[in-house]
mmCIF file of C-alpha atoms in Angstrom:
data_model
loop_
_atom_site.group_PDB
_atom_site.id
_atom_site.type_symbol
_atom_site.label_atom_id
_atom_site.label_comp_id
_atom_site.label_asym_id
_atom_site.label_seq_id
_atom_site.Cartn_x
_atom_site.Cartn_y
_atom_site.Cartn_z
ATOM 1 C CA UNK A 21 0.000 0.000 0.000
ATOM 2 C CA UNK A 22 1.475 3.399 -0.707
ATOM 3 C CA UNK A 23 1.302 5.715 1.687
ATOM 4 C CA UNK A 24 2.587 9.666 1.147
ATOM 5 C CA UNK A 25 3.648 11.224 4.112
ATOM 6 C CA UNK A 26 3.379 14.743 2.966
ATOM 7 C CA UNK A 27 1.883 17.743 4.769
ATOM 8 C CA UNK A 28 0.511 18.788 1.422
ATOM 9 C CA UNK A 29 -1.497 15.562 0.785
ATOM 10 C CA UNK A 30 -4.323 16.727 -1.006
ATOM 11 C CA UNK A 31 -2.075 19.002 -3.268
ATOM 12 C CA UNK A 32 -0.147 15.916 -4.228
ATOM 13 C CA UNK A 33 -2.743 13.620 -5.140
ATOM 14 C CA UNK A 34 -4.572 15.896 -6.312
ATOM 15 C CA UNK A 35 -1.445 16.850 -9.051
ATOM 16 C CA UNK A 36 -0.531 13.589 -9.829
ATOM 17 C CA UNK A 37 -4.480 13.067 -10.611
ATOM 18 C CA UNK A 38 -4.265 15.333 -13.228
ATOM 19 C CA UNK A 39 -1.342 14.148 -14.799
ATOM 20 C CA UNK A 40 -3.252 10.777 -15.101
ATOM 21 C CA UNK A 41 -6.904 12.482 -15.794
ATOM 22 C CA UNK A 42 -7.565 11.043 -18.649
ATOM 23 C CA UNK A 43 -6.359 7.745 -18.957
ATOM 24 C CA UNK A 44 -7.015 7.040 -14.777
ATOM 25 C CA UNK A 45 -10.309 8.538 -15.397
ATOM 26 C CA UNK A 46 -12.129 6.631 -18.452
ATOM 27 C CA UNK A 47 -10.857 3.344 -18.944
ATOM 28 C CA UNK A 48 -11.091 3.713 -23.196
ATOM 29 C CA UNK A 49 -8.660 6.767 -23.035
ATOM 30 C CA UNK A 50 -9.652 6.925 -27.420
ATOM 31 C CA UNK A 51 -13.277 6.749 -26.613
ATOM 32 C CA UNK A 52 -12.956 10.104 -24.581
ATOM 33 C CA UNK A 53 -10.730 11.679 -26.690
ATOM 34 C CA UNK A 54 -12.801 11.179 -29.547
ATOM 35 C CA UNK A 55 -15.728 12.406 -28.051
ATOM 36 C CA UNK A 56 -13.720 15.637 -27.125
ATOM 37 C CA UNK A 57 -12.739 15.943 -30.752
ATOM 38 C CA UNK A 58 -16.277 15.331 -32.337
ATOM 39 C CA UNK A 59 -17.477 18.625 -32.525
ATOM 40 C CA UNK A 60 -20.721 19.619 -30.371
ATOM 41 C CA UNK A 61 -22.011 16.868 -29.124
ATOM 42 C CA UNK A 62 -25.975 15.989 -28.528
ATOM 43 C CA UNK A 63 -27.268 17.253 -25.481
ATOM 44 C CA UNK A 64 -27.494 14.212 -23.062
ATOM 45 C CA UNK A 65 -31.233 14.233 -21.406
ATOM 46 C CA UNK A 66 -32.531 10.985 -19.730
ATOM 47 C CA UNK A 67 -36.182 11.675 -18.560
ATOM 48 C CA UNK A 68 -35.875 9.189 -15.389
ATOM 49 C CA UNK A 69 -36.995 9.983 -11.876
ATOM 50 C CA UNK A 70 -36.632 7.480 -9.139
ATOM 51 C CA UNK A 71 -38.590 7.848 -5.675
ATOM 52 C CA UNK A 72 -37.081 8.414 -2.472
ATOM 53 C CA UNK A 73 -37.191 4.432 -1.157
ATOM 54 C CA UNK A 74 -36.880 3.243 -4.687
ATOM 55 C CA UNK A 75 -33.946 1.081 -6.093
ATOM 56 C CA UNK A 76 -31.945 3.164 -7.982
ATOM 57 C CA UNK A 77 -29.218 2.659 -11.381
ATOM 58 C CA UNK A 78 -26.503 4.158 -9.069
ATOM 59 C CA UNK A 79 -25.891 3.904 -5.730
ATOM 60 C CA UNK A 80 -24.555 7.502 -4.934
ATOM 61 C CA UNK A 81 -25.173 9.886 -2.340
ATOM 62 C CA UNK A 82 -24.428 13.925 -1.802
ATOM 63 C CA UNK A 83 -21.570 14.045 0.957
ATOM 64 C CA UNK A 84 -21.753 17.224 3.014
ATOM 65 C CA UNK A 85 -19.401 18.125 5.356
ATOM 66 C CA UNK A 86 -20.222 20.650 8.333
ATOM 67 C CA UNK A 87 -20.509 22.339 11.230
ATOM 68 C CA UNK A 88 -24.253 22.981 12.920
ATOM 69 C CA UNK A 89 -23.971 26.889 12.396
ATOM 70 C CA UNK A 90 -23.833 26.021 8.792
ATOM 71 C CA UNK A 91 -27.397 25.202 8.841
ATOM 72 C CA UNK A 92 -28.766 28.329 7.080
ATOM 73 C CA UNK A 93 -26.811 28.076 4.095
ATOM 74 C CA UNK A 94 -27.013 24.278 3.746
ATOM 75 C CA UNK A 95 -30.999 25.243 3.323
ATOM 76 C CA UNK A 96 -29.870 27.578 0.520
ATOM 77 C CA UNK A 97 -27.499 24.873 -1.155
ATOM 78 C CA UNK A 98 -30.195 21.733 -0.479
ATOM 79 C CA UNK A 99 -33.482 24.378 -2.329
ATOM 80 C CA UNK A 100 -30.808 24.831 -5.315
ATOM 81 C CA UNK A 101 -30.212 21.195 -5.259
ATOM 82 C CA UNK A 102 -33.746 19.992 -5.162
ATOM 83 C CA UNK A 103 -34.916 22.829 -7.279
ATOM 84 C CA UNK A 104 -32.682 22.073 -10.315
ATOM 85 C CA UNK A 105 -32.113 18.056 -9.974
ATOM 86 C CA UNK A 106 -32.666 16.374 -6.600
ATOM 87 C CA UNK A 107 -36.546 16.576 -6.558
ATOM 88 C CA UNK A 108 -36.551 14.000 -9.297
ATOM 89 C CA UNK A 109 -33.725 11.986 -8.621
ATOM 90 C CA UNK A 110 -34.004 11.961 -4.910
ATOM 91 C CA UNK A 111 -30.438 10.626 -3.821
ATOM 92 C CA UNK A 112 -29.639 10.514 -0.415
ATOM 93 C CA UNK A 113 -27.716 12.949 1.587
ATOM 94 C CA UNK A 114 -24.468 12.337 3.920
ATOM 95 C CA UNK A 115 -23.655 14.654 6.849
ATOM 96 C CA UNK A 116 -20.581 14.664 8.112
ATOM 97 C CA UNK A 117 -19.073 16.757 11.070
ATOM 98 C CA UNK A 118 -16.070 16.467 14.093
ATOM 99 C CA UNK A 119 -18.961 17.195 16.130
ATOM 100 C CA UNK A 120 -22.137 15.727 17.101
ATOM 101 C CA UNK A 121 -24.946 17.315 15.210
ATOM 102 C CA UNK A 122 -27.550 19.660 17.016
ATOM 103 C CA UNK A 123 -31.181 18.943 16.560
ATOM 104 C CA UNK A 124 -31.738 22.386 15.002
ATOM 105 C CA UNK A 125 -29.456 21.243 12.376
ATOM 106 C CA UNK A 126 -31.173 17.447 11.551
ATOM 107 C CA UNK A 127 -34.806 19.563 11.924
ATOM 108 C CA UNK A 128 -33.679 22.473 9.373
ATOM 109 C CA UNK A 129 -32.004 19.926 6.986
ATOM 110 C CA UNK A 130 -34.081 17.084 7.039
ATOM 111 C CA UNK A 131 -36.704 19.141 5.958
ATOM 112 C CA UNK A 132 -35.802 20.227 2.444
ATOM 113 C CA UNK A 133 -36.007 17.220 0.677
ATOM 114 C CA UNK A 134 -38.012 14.105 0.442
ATOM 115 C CA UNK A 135 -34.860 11.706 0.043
ATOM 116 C CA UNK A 136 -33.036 9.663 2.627
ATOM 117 C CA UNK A 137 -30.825 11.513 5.086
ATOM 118 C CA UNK A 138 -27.442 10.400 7.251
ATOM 119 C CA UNK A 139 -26.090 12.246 9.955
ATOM 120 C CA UNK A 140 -22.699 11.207 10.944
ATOM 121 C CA UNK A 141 -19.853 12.193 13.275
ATOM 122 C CA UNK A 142 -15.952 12.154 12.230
ATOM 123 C CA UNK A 143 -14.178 10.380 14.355
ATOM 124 C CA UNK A 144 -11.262 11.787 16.287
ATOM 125 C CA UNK A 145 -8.076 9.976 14.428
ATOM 126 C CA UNK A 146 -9.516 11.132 11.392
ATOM 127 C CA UNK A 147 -9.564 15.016 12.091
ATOM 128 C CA UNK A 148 -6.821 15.494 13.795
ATOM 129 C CA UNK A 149 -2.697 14.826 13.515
ATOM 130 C CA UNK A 150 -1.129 11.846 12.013
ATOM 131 C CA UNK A 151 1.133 10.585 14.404
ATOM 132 C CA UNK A 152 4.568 11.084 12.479
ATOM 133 C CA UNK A 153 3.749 14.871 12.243
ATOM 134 C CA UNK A 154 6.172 17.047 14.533
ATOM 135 C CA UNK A 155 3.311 19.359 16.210
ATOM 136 C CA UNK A 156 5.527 21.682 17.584
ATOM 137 C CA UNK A 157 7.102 22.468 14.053
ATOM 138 C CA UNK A 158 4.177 22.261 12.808
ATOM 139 C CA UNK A 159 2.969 25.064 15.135
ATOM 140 C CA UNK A 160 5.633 27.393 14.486
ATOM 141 C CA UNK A 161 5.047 27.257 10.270
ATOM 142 C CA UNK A 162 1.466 27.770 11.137
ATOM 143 C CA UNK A 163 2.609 31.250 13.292
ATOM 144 C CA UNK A 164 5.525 32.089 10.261
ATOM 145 C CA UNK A 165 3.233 31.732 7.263
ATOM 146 C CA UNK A 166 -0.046 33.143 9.301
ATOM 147 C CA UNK A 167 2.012 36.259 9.903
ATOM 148 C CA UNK A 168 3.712 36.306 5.893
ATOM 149 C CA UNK A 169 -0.170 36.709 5.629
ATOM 150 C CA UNK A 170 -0.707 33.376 3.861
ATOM 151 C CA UNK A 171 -4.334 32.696 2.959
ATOM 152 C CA UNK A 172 -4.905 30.152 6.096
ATOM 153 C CA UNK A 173 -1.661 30.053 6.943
ATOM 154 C CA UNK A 174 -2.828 30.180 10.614
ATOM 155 C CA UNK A 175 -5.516 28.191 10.883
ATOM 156 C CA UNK A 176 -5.261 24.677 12.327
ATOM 157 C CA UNK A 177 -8.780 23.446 11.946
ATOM 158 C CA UNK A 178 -8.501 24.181 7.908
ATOM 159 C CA UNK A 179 -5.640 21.816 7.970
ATOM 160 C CA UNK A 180 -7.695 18.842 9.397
ATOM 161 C CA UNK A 181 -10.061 19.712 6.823
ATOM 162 C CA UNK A 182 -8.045 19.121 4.273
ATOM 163 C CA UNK A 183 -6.434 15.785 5.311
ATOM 164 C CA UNK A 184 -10.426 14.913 5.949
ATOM 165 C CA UNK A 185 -11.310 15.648 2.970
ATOM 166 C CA UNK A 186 -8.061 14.249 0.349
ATOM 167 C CA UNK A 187 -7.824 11.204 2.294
ATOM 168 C CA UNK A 188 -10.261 9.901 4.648
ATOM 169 C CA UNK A 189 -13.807 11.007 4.227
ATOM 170 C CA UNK A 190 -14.415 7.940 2.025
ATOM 171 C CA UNK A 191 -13.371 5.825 4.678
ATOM 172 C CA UNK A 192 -16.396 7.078 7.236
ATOM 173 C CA UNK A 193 -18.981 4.182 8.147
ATOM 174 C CA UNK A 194 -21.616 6.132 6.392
ATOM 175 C CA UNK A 195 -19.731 5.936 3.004
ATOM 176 C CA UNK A 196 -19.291 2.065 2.675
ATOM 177 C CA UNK A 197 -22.493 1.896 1.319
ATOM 178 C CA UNK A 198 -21.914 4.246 -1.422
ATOM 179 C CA UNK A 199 -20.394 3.701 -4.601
ATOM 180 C CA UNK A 200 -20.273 6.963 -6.359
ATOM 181 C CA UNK A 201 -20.439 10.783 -4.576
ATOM 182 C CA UNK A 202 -20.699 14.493 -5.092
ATOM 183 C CA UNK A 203 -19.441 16.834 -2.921
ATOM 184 C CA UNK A 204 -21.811 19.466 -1.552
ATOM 185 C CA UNK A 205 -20.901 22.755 0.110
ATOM 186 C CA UNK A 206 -23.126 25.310 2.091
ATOM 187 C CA UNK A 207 -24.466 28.409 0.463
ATOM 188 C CA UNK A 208 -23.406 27.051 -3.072
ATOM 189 C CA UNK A 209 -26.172 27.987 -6.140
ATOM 190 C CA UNK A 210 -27.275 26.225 -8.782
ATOM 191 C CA UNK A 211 -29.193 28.362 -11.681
ATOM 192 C CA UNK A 212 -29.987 26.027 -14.111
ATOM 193 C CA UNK A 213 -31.922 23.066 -14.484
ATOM 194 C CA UNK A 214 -29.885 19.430 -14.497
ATOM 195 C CA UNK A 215 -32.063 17.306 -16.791
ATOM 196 C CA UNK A 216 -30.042 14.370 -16.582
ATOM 197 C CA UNK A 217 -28.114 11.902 -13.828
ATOM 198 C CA UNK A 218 -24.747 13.067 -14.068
ATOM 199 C CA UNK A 219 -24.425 9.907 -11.665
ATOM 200 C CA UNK A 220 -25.501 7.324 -14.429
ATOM 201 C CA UNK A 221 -23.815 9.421 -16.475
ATOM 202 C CA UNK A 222 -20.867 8.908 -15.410
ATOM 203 C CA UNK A 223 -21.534 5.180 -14.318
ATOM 204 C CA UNK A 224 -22.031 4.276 -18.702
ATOM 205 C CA UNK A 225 -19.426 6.069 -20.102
ATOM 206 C CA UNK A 226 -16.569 4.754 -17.335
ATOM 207 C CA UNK A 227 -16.194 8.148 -16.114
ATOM 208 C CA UNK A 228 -14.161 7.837 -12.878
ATOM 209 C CA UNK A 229 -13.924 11.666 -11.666
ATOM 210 C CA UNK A 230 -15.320 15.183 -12.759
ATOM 211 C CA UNK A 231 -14.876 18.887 -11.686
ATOM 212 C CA UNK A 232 -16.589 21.898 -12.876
ATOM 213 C CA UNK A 233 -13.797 24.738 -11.953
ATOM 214 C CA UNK A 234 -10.151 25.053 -12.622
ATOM 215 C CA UNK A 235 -8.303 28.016 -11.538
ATOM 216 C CA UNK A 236 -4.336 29.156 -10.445
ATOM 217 C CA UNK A 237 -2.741 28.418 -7.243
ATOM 218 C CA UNK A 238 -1.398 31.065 -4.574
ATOM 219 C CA UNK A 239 2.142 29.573 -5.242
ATOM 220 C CA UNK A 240 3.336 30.725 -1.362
ATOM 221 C CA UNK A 241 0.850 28.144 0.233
ATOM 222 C CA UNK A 242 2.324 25.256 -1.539
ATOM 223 C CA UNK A 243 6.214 26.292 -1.782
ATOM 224 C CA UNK A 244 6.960 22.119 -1.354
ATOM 225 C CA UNK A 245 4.178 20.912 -3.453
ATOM 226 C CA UNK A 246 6.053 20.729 -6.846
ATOM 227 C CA UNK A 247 9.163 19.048 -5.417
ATOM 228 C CA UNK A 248 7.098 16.552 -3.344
ATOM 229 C CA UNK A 249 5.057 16.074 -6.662
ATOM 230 C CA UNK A 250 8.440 15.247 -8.654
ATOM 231 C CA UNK A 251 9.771 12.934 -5.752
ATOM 232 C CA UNK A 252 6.421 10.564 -5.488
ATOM 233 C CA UNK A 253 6.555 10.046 -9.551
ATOM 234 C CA UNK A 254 10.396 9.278 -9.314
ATOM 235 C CA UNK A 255 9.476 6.509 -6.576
ATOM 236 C CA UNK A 256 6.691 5.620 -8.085
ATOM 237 C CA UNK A 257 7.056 6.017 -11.766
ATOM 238 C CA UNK A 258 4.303 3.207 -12.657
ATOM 239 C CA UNK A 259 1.194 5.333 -11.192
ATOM 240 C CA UNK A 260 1.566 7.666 -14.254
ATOM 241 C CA UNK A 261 0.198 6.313 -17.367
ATOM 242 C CA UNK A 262 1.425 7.110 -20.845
ATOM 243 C CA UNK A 263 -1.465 9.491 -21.434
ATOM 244 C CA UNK A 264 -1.659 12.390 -18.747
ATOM 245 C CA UNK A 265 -2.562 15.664 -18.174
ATOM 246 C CA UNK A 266 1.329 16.862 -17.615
ATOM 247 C CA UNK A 267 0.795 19.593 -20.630
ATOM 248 C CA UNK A 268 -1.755 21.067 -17.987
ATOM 249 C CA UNK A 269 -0.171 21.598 -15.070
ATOM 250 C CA UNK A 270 3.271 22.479 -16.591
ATOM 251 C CA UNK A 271 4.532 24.378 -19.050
ATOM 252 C CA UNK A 272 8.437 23.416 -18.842
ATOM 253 C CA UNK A 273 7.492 19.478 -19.388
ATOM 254 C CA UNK A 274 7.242 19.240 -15.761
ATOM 255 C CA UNK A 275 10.546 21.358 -14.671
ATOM 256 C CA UNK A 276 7.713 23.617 -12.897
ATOM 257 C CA UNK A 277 4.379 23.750 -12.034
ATOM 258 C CA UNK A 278 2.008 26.420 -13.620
ATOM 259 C CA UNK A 279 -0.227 26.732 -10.609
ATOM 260 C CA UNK A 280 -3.123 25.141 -12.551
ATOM 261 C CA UNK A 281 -5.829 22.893 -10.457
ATOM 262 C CA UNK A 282 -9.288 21.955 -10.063
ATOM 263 C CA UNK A 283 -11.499 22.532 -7.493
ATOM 264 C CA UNK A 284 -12.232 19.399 -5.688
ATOM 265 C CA UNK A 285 -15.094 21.701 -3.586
ATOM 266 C CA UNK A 286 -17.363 21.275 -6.308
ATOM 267 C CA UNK A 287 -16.135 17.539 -7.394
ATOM 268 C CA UNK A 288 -17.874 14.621 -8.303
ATOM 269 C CA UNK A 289 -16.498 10.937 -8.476
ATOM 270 C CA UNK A 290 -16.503 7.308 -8.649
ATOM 271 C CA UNK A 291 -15.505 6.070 -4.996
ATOM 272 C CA UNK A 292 -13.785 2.950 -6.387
ATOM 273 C CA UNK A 293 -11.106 6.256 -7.475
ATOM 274 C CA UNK A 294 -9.908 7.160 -4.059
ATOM 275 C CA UNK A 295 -10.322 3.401 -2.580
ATOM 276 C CA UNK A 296 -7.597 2.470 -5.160
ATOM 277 C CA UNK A 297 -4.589 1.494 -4.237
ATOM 278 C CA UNK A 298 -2.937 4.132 -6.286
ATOM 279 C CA UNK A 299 -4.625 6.572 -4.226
ATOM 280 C CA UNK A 300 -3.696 5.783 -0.842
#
C-alpha cells in the first residue's frame, strides 16, 4: 500500500491526478478523446426519476461536510439542489461533522427534501494529527506563514479539513455503502436546471472523476508541493500512465508547475477512485 507522508497531501494527489486524468479517469482513453474531438455533441437528457425508497441505477449519495452553524446556508445549497435536480432523482444525503450534530441542524435539513438523510460524526483519528507529524514544528510554520499573511496560513482546523477531505472522508462508516459521490458545500447555487443523472452518467461512459472549476494556485501556500510532486513520480514512476494531463499543469514538461488545479469543492467521483490502491 502506498502511503505519502506529505503535509501537502491533497495538493499531491490531487497533481498527480491530473497528470493521469484522462487515462485514470475513463478506462477507453480513445473513446474520450474522440468524443472531445467530435465537434458539439448531442445534449445528453434521460427523462428518469426514481422515488425516495426506490432502487436506484446508481448507488450515490451527496456528501456534506459541516458544522451545525452552517445550517442556514445548507438550506440555501439543499433548495438549489432539489430545485434544479434532486426533486426527481431523490439521492440521499451524507452529513458529516467532528462534532455531534444539534437537533436544530437534523430539523432544518431534514426538511428540504423528500430523500433519505445520514447524519454522521468524524471520528477523532480522522480530524486530527497523524502521528509522524512534529506538532511543535508544525505550530511554528502555522505562526511564520499566518504572519507572511498566507491565505490560512494560521488556521489549524482548515488543515484537518483538508487531510479529511483528500484522504479519509471515504473511509467514514456512512460511506461504505456508497459507490459513487458528489461533494456538496453550504451556500453554493445552482441556476440552471440538471435534466439528466450526471451519476448514471458517469456510471455508462466509465467516467471515474469530474470537476466543474479550474483556476491558479497562490504559489506561497504550496512552496513544497512541486518538489514533493516530482519525488512521489520518481518513486513511483508506474502510477503515471502514458497518457496524462502533464501539458496542464506544466509548461516546462514538468521542470515547474504552472499553478493550474481543479477545485475538488465542487467535485464529483466514482468512490472505487480514491479506494484504489494508487490513491492511498
Amino acid at each position: 500500500m502506498l502511503v505519502p507522508r506529505s503535509a501537502v497531501l491533497r495538493y499531491i494527489l490531487a497533481a498527480v491526478a491530473m497528470l493521469g486524468l484522462y487515462a485514470l479517469f475513463h478506462t477507453n482513453y480513445d473513446r474520450a478523446t474522440s468524443l472531445l474531438g467530435s465537434g458539439t455533441p448531442e445534449p445528453y437528457e434521460r427523462k428518469i426519476s426514481y422515488r425516495p425508497k426506490d432502487p436506484k441505477p446508481v448507488n450515490a449519495c451527496f456528501t456534506i461536510l459541516a458544522r451545525n452553524h452552517d445550517w442556514r446556508s445548507l438550506r440555501e445549497s439543499m433548495k438549489h439542489m432539489e430545485d434544479r435536480f434532486n426533486h426527481r432523482y431523490n439521492y440521499p444525503y451524507v452529513f458529516l461533522n467532528d462534532k455531534p450534530f444539534s437537533e436544530e441542524f437534523i430539523n432544518m435539513t431534514r426538511s428540504m427534501t423528500n430523500a433519505e438523510v445520514h447524519y454522521g460524526q468524524i471520528p477523532q483519528e480522522h480530524w486530527s494529527y497523524p502521528e509522524w507529524i512534529d506538532q511543535k514544528k508544525a505550530k511554528e510554520d502555522r505562526e511564520r506563514m499566518d504572519k507572511d499573511g498566507v491565505m490560512y496560513g494560521g488556521s489549524e482546523s482548515y488543515r484537518h479539513m483538508c487531510r479529511f477531505e483528500s484522504g479519509l472522508f471515504f473511509k467514514h462508516p456512512l460511506m461504505q455503502q456508497f459507490d459513487y459521490y458528489w461533494r456538496l458545500e453550504p451556500g453554493v447555487q445552482y441556476l440552471c436546471d440538471i435534466n439528466y443523472d450526471p451519476f448514471l452518467y458517469m456510471k455508462e461512459h466509465k467516467i471515474r472523476y469530474g470537476w466543474t472549476i479550474g483556476i491558479h494556485e497562490l504559489a506561497n501556500t504550496i512552496p513544497t508541493l512541486w518538489g514533493s510532486v516530482k519525488k512521489f513520480i520518481k518513486q513511483h514512476p508506474e502510477t503515471i500512465p502514458d497518457y496524462n494531463s502533464l501539458w496542464w499543469v506544466s509548461r516546462d514538461n514538468g521542470t515547474s508547475y504552472n499553478g493550474c488545479h481543479f477545485g475538488s469543492n465542487f467535485e464529483i467521483a466514482d468512490l472505487s477512485f480514491y479506494r484504489s490502491k494508487e490513491y492511498q
